[in-house]
PDB file of C-alpha atoms in Angstrom:
ATOM      1  CA  MET A 795      -0.459  -7.702  17.012  1.00 43.00           C
ATOM      2  CA  MET A 796      -0.275  -4.854  19.561  1.00 42.00           C
ATOM      3  CA  PRO A 797      -2.863  -1.973  18.901  1.00 41.00           C
ATOM      4  CA  PRO A 798      -1.674   0.687  16.670  1.00 49.00           C
ATOM      5  CA  ARG A 799      -0.306   4.026  18.079  1.00 54.00           C
ATOM      6  CA  VAL A 800      -2.309   6.718  16.769  1.00 53.00           C
ATOM      7  CA  ALA A 801      -0.396   8.277  13.890  1.00 66.00           C
ATOM      8  CA  ARG A 802      -0.450  12.226  13.099  1.00 77.00           C
ATOM      9  CA  SER A 803      -1.521  13.670   9.870  1.00 81.00           C
ATOM     10  CA  VAL A 804       0.817  15.429   7.639  1.00 84.00           C
ATOM     11  CA  SER A 805       0.027  18.559   5.442  1.00 77.00           C
ATOM     12  CA  HIS A 806      -0.690  18.915   1.553  1.00 74.00           C
ATOM     13  CA  PRO A 807       1.916  22.219   1.192  1.00 73.00           C
ATOM     14  CA  ALA A 808       4.881  20.100   2.743  1.00 80.00           C
ATOM     15  CA  ASN A 809       4.222  17.271  -0.084  1.00 83.00           C
ATOM     16  CA  PRO A 810       2.932  18.696  -3.156  1.00 85.00           C
ATOM     17  CA  ALA A 811       4.605  16.232  -5.572  1.00 85.00           C
ATOM     18  CA  VAL A 812       3.684  13.314  -3.394  1.00 90.00           C
ATOM     19  CA  TRP A 813       0.149  14.109  -2.690  1.00 87.00           C
ATOM     20  CA  GLU A 814      -1.348  13.040  -5.721  1.00 83.00           C
ATOM     21  CA  ALA A 815       0.374   9.533  -5.650  1.00 85.00           C
ATOM     22  CA  LEU A 816      -1.154   8.847  -2.207  1.00 86.00           C
ATOM     23  CA  GLY A 817      -4.698   8.957  -4.153  1.00 82.00           C
ATOM     24  CA  GLU A 818      -8.238  10.131  -2.742  1.00 82.00           C
ATOM     25  CA  GLU A 819      -8.842   9.796   0.995  1.00 80.00           C
ATOM     26  CA  LEU A 820     -11.104   6.992   2.122  1.00 75.00           C
ATOM     27  CA  PRO A 821     -14.161   8.189   4.036  1.00 74.00           C
ATOM     28  CA  GLN A 822     -14.345   7.606   7.663  1.00 72.00           C
ATOM     29  CA  PRO A 823     -15.849   4.047   8.693  1.00 72.00           C
ATOM     30  CA  ASP A 824     -19.656   4.054  10.094  1.00 73.00           C
ATOM     31  CA  GLY A 825     -19.989   5.597  13.520  1.00 71.00           C
ATOM     32  CA  GLN A 826     -16.682   7.919  12.985  1.00 70.00           C
ATOM     33  CA  ARG A 827     -14.471   5.463  14.792  1.00 73.00           C
ATOM     34  CA  PRO A 828     -10.814   5.985  13.737  1.00 74.00           C
ATOM     35  CA  ARG A 829      -9.866   3.840  10.724  1.00 77.00           C
ATOM     36  CA  ASP A 830      -7.477   1.068  11.636  1.00 79.00           C
ATOM     37  CA  PRO A 831      -4.317   1.963   9.927  1.00 79.00           C
ATOM     38  CA  TYR A 832      -3.120  -1.718   9.410  1.00 84.00           C
ATOM     39  CA  TRP A 833      -6.285  -3.232   8.098  1.00 85.00           C
ATOM     40  CA  GLU A 834      -8.686  -0.213   6.786  1.00 80.00           C
ATOM     41  CA  GLN A 835      -6.265   2.241   4.967  1.00 80.00           C
ATOM     42  CA  GLY A 836      -6.009   0.701   1.601  1.00 82.00           C
ATOM     43  CA  CYS A 837      -2.906  -1.095   2.290  1.00 88.00           C
ATOM     44  CA  HIS A 838      -1.907  -4.454   2.994  1.00 92.00           C
ATOM     45  CA  PRO A 839      -1.073  -4.830   6.819  1.00 93.00           C
ATOM     46  CA  ASP A 840       2.435  -6.226   5.781  1.00 95.00           C
ATOM     47  CA  VAL A 841       3.417  -3.121   4.017  1.00 95.00           C
ATOM     48  CA  VAL A 842       1.880  -0.901   6.933  1.00 94.00           C
ATOM     49  CA  GLY A 843       4.155  -2.967   9.219  1.00 95.00           C
ATOM     50  CA  ARG A 844       7.284  -2.762   6.951  1.00 96.00           C
ATOM     51  CA  LEU A 845       7.045   0.832   6.740  1.00 95.00           C
ATOM     52  CA  TRP A 846       6.112   1.965  10.444  1.00 94.00           C
ATOM     53  CA  ASP A 847       7.267  -0.796  12.516  1.00 93.00           C
ATOM     54  CA  GLN A 848      10.427  -1.972  10.686  1.00 95.00           C
ATOM     55  CA  LEU A 849      11.715   1.036   8.644  1.00 96.00           C
ATOM     56  CA  GLY A 850      10.234   3.674  10.813  1.00 94.00           C
ATOM     57  CA  SER A 851      11.586   1.756  13.992  1.00 93.00           C
ATOM     58  CA  GLU A 852      14.799   3.901  14.193  1.00 91.00           C
ATOM     59  CA  LEU A 853      13.076   7.430  13.524  1.00 94.00           C
ATOM     60  CA  PRO A 854      11.264   9.780  16.080  1.00 91.00           C
ATOM     61  CA  ASP A 855       7.788   8.791  16.882  1.00 83.00           C
ATOM     62  CA  GLY A 856       6.576  11.846  15.064  1.00 88.00           C
ATOM     63  CA  ALA A 857       7.525  10.257  11.768  1.00 94.00           C
ATOM     64  CA  ARG A 858       4.846   7.713  12.045  1.00 92.00           C
ATOM     65  CA  ALA A 859       1.975   9.652  10.352  1.00 91.00           C
ATOM     66  CA  GLN A 860      -0.782   9.778   7.889  1.00 89.00           C
ATOM     67  CA  ALA A 861      -1.261  11.588   4.833  1.00 89.00           C
ATOM     68  CA  ARG A 862      -4.507  11.598   3.201  1.00 87.00           C
ATOM     69  CA  GLY A 863      -5.397   8.814   5.312  1.00 83.00           C
ATOM     70  CA  ARG A 864      -2.334   6.635   4.132  1.00 88.00           C
ATOM     71  CA  PRO A 865       0.319   5.433   6.198  1.00 92.00           C
ATOM     72  CA  VAL A 866       3.747   7.512   5.533  1.00 94.00           C
ATOM     73  CA  LEU A 867       7.076   8.293   7.164  1.00 96.00           C
ATOM     74  CA  ALA A 868       7.247  12.112   7.463  1.00 95.00           C
ATOM     75  CA  HIS A 869       9.874  14.183   9.118  1.00 95.00           C
ATOM     76  CA  ALA A 870       8.169  15.211  12.651  1.00 92.00           C
ATOM     77  CA  GLU A 871       9.177  19.008  12.072  1.00 91.00           C
ATOM     78  CA  THR A 872       8.844  19.950   8.276  1.00 93.00           C
ATOM     79  CA  ASP A 873       6.077  17.373   7.672  1.00 93.00           C
ATOM     80  CA  ARG A 874       8.085  16.073   4.208  1.00 94.00           C
ATOM     81  CA  ILE A 875       7.092  12.467   3.454  1.00 95.00           C
ATOM     82  CA  ILE A 876       9.842  10.434   2.759  1.00 96.00           C
ATOM     83  CA  ALA A 877       8.102   6.964   2.533  1.00 97.00           C
ATOM     84  CA  PHE A 878       4.258   5.844   1.767  1.00 95.00           C
ATOM     85  CA  ALA A 879       2.368   2.790   1.590  1.00 93.00           C
ATOM     86  CA  ARG A 880       0.185   2.132  -1.438  1.00 90.00           C
ATOM     87  CA  GLY A 881      -1.810  -1.044  -1.661  1.00 88.00           C
ATOM     88  CA  THR A 882       0.384  -4.033  -1.787  1.00 91.00           C
ATOM     89  CA  ALA A 883       3.701  -1.959  -2.166  1.00 94.00           C
ATOM     90  CA  TYR A 884       5.649   1.040  -0.512  1.00 96.00           C
ATOM     91  CA  ALA A 885       7.611   3.758  -1.996  1.00 97.00           C
ATOM     92  CA  VAL A 886      10.758   5.447  -0.294  1.00 97.00           C
ATOM     93  CA  TRP A 887      12.705   8.566  -1.102  1.00 97.00           C
ATOM     94  CA  VAL A 888      16.470   7.992  -1.546  1.00 97.00           C
ATOM     95  CA  VAL A 889      18.904  10.584  -0.863  1.00 97.00           C
ATOM     96  CA  ALA A 890      21.627  11.157  -3.978  1.00 97.00           C
ATOM     97  CA  GLU A 891      24.592   9.381  -2.015  1.00 97.00           C
ATOM     98  CA  ASP A 892      22.215   6.174  -1.462  1.00 97.00           C
ATOM     99  CA  ARG A 893      21.124   5.956  -4.738  1.00 97.00           C
ATOM    100  CA  PRO A 894      24.083   4.086  -6.360  1.00 96.00           C
ATOM    101  CA  ALA A 895      23.601   1.453  -3.733  1.00 96.00           C
ATOM    102  CA  ALA A 896      19.817   1.358  -4.305  1.00 96.00           C
ATOM    103  CA  GLN A 897      20.425   0.997  -8.137  1.00 94.00           C
ATOM    104  CA  ALA A 898      22.803  -1.945  -7.407  1.00 96.00           C
ATOM    105  CA  ALA A 899      20.450  -3.823  -5.451  1.00 95.00           C
ATOM    106  CA  GLY A 900      17.983  -3.607  -8.053  1.00 94.00           C
ATOM    107  CA  ALA A 901      15.846  -0.692  -7.024  1.00 95.00           C
ATOM    108  CA  SER A 902      13.210   0.856  -9.551  1.00 95.00           C
ATOM    109  CA  SER A 903      10.889   3.886  -9.871  1.00 94.00           C
ATOM    110  CA  VAL A 904       8.589   1.898 -12.010  1.00 94.00           C
ATOM    111  CA  ARG A 905       5.989  -0.718 -10.613  1.00 93.00           C
ATOM    112  CA  ARG A 906       3.816  -2.943 -12.829  1.00 90.00           C
ATOM    113  CA  TRP A 907       1.009  -3.983 -10.664  1.00 88.00           C
ATOM    114  CA  GLY A 908      -1.059  -7.344 -11.208  1.00 86.00           C
ATOM    115  CA  SER A 909      -3.554  -5.485 -13.651  1.00 90.00           C
ATOM    116  CA  GLY A 910      -0.624  -4.750 -15.857  1.00 89.00           C
ATOM    117  CA  ALA A 911      -0.676  -1.232 -15.163  1.00 90.00           C
ATOM    118  CA  THR A 912       2.466   0.712 -14.159  1.00 91.00           C
ATOM    119  CA  SER A 913       3.411   3.619 -11.600  1.00 91.00           C
ATOM    120  CA  ASP A 914       6.240   5.537 -12.168  1.00 92.00           C
ATOM    121  CA  LEU A 915       7.731   7.384  -9.203  1.00 94.00           C
ATOM    122  CA  THR A 916       9.810   9.808 -11.419  1.00 92.00           C
ATOM    123  CA  GLU A 917       6.527  11.746 -11.675  1.00 90.00           C
ATOM    124  CA  ILE A 918       6.860  12.758  -7.988  1.00 92.00           C
ATOM    125  CA  GLY A 919      10.313  13.565  -7.956  1.00 91.00           C
ATOM    126  CA  VAL A 920      13.898  12.358  -8.030  1.00 94.00           C
ATOM    127  CA  GLY A 921      15.224   9.794  -5.850  1.00 95.00           C
ATOM    128  CA  TRP A 922      11.822   7.715  -5.326  1.00 97.00           C
ATOM    129  CA  ILE A 923      11.853   4.152  -5.691  1.00 97.00           C
ATOM    130  CA  TRP A 924       9.463   1.136  -4.736  1.00 96.00           C
ATOM    131  CA  GLY A 925      10.700  -0.609  -1.769  1.00 95.00           C
ATOM    132  CA  ARG A 926      11.204  -4.432  -1.781  1.00 95.00           C
ATOM    133  CA  TRP A 927      12.445  -5.163   1.311  1.00 95.00           C
ATOM    134  CA  TYR A 928      15.734  -4.318   0.419  1.00 95.00           C
ATOM    135  CA  ALA A 929      18.341  -4.923   3.466  1.00 94.00           C
ATOM    136  CA  ALA A 930      19.669  -1.373   3.228  1.00 96.00           C
ATOM    137  CA  GLU A 931      16.372   0.378   3.339  1.00 96.00           C
ATOM    138  CA  ALA A 932      16.435   1.110   6.865  1.00 96.00           C
ATOM    139  CA  ALA A 933      19.641   3.182   6.479  1.00 97.00           C
ATOM    140  CA  TRP A 934      18.205   4.852   3.564  1.00 97.00           C
ATOM    141  CA  ILE A 935      15.339   5.746   5.338  1.00 97.00           C
ATOM    142  CA  ARG A 936      17.334   7.158   8.276  1.00 97.00           C
ATOM    143  CA  HIS A 937      19.636   9.182   5.902  1.00 97.00           C
ATOM    144  CA  ALA A 938      16.318  10.367   4.030  1.00 97.00           C
ATOM    145  CA  TYR A 939      14.982  11.804   7.379  1.00 97.00           C
ATOM    146  CA  ALA A 940      17.935  13.405   8.072  1.00 96.00           C
ATOM    147  CA  ALA A 941      17.823  15.443   4.951  1.00 96.00           C
ATOM    148  CA  ALA A 942      14.003  16.037   5.080  1.00 94.00           C
ATOM    149  CA  ARG A 943      14.669  18.352   7.854  1.00 89.00           C
ATOM    150  CA  ALA A 944      15.818  21.167   5.316  1.00 78.00           C
TER     151      ALA A 944
END
């Protein structure tokens, strides 16, 4: 694997609803070295790769970011988060025009974790779904990025 590029940090004010869903920021590792975003951010490295390297590949470099130390995709100018990694999963914000296609593909705002607990993304806003490597996700991300400029 190539060494990770340094990701910028996004701010809380731009993302009030998403902020709590990200969880607590992890403490810095010993020696104050930067935390490896693929292996030490509390997210599975495949999920980080999907988010940053695949879904974010057609977005400007500034879209690859961190919020509360977690890997996210966010608009480079507004800091609005459009996708984030969480453990072994990732969430994607889908614009209204793409929601029928996402629903037809089987997308859901509710995820049941291995522990039996559930997470419902409707608590952070309309249009959030759990990603599942859907074929159209890259297009949904491009559309969300364009909409996040406002």
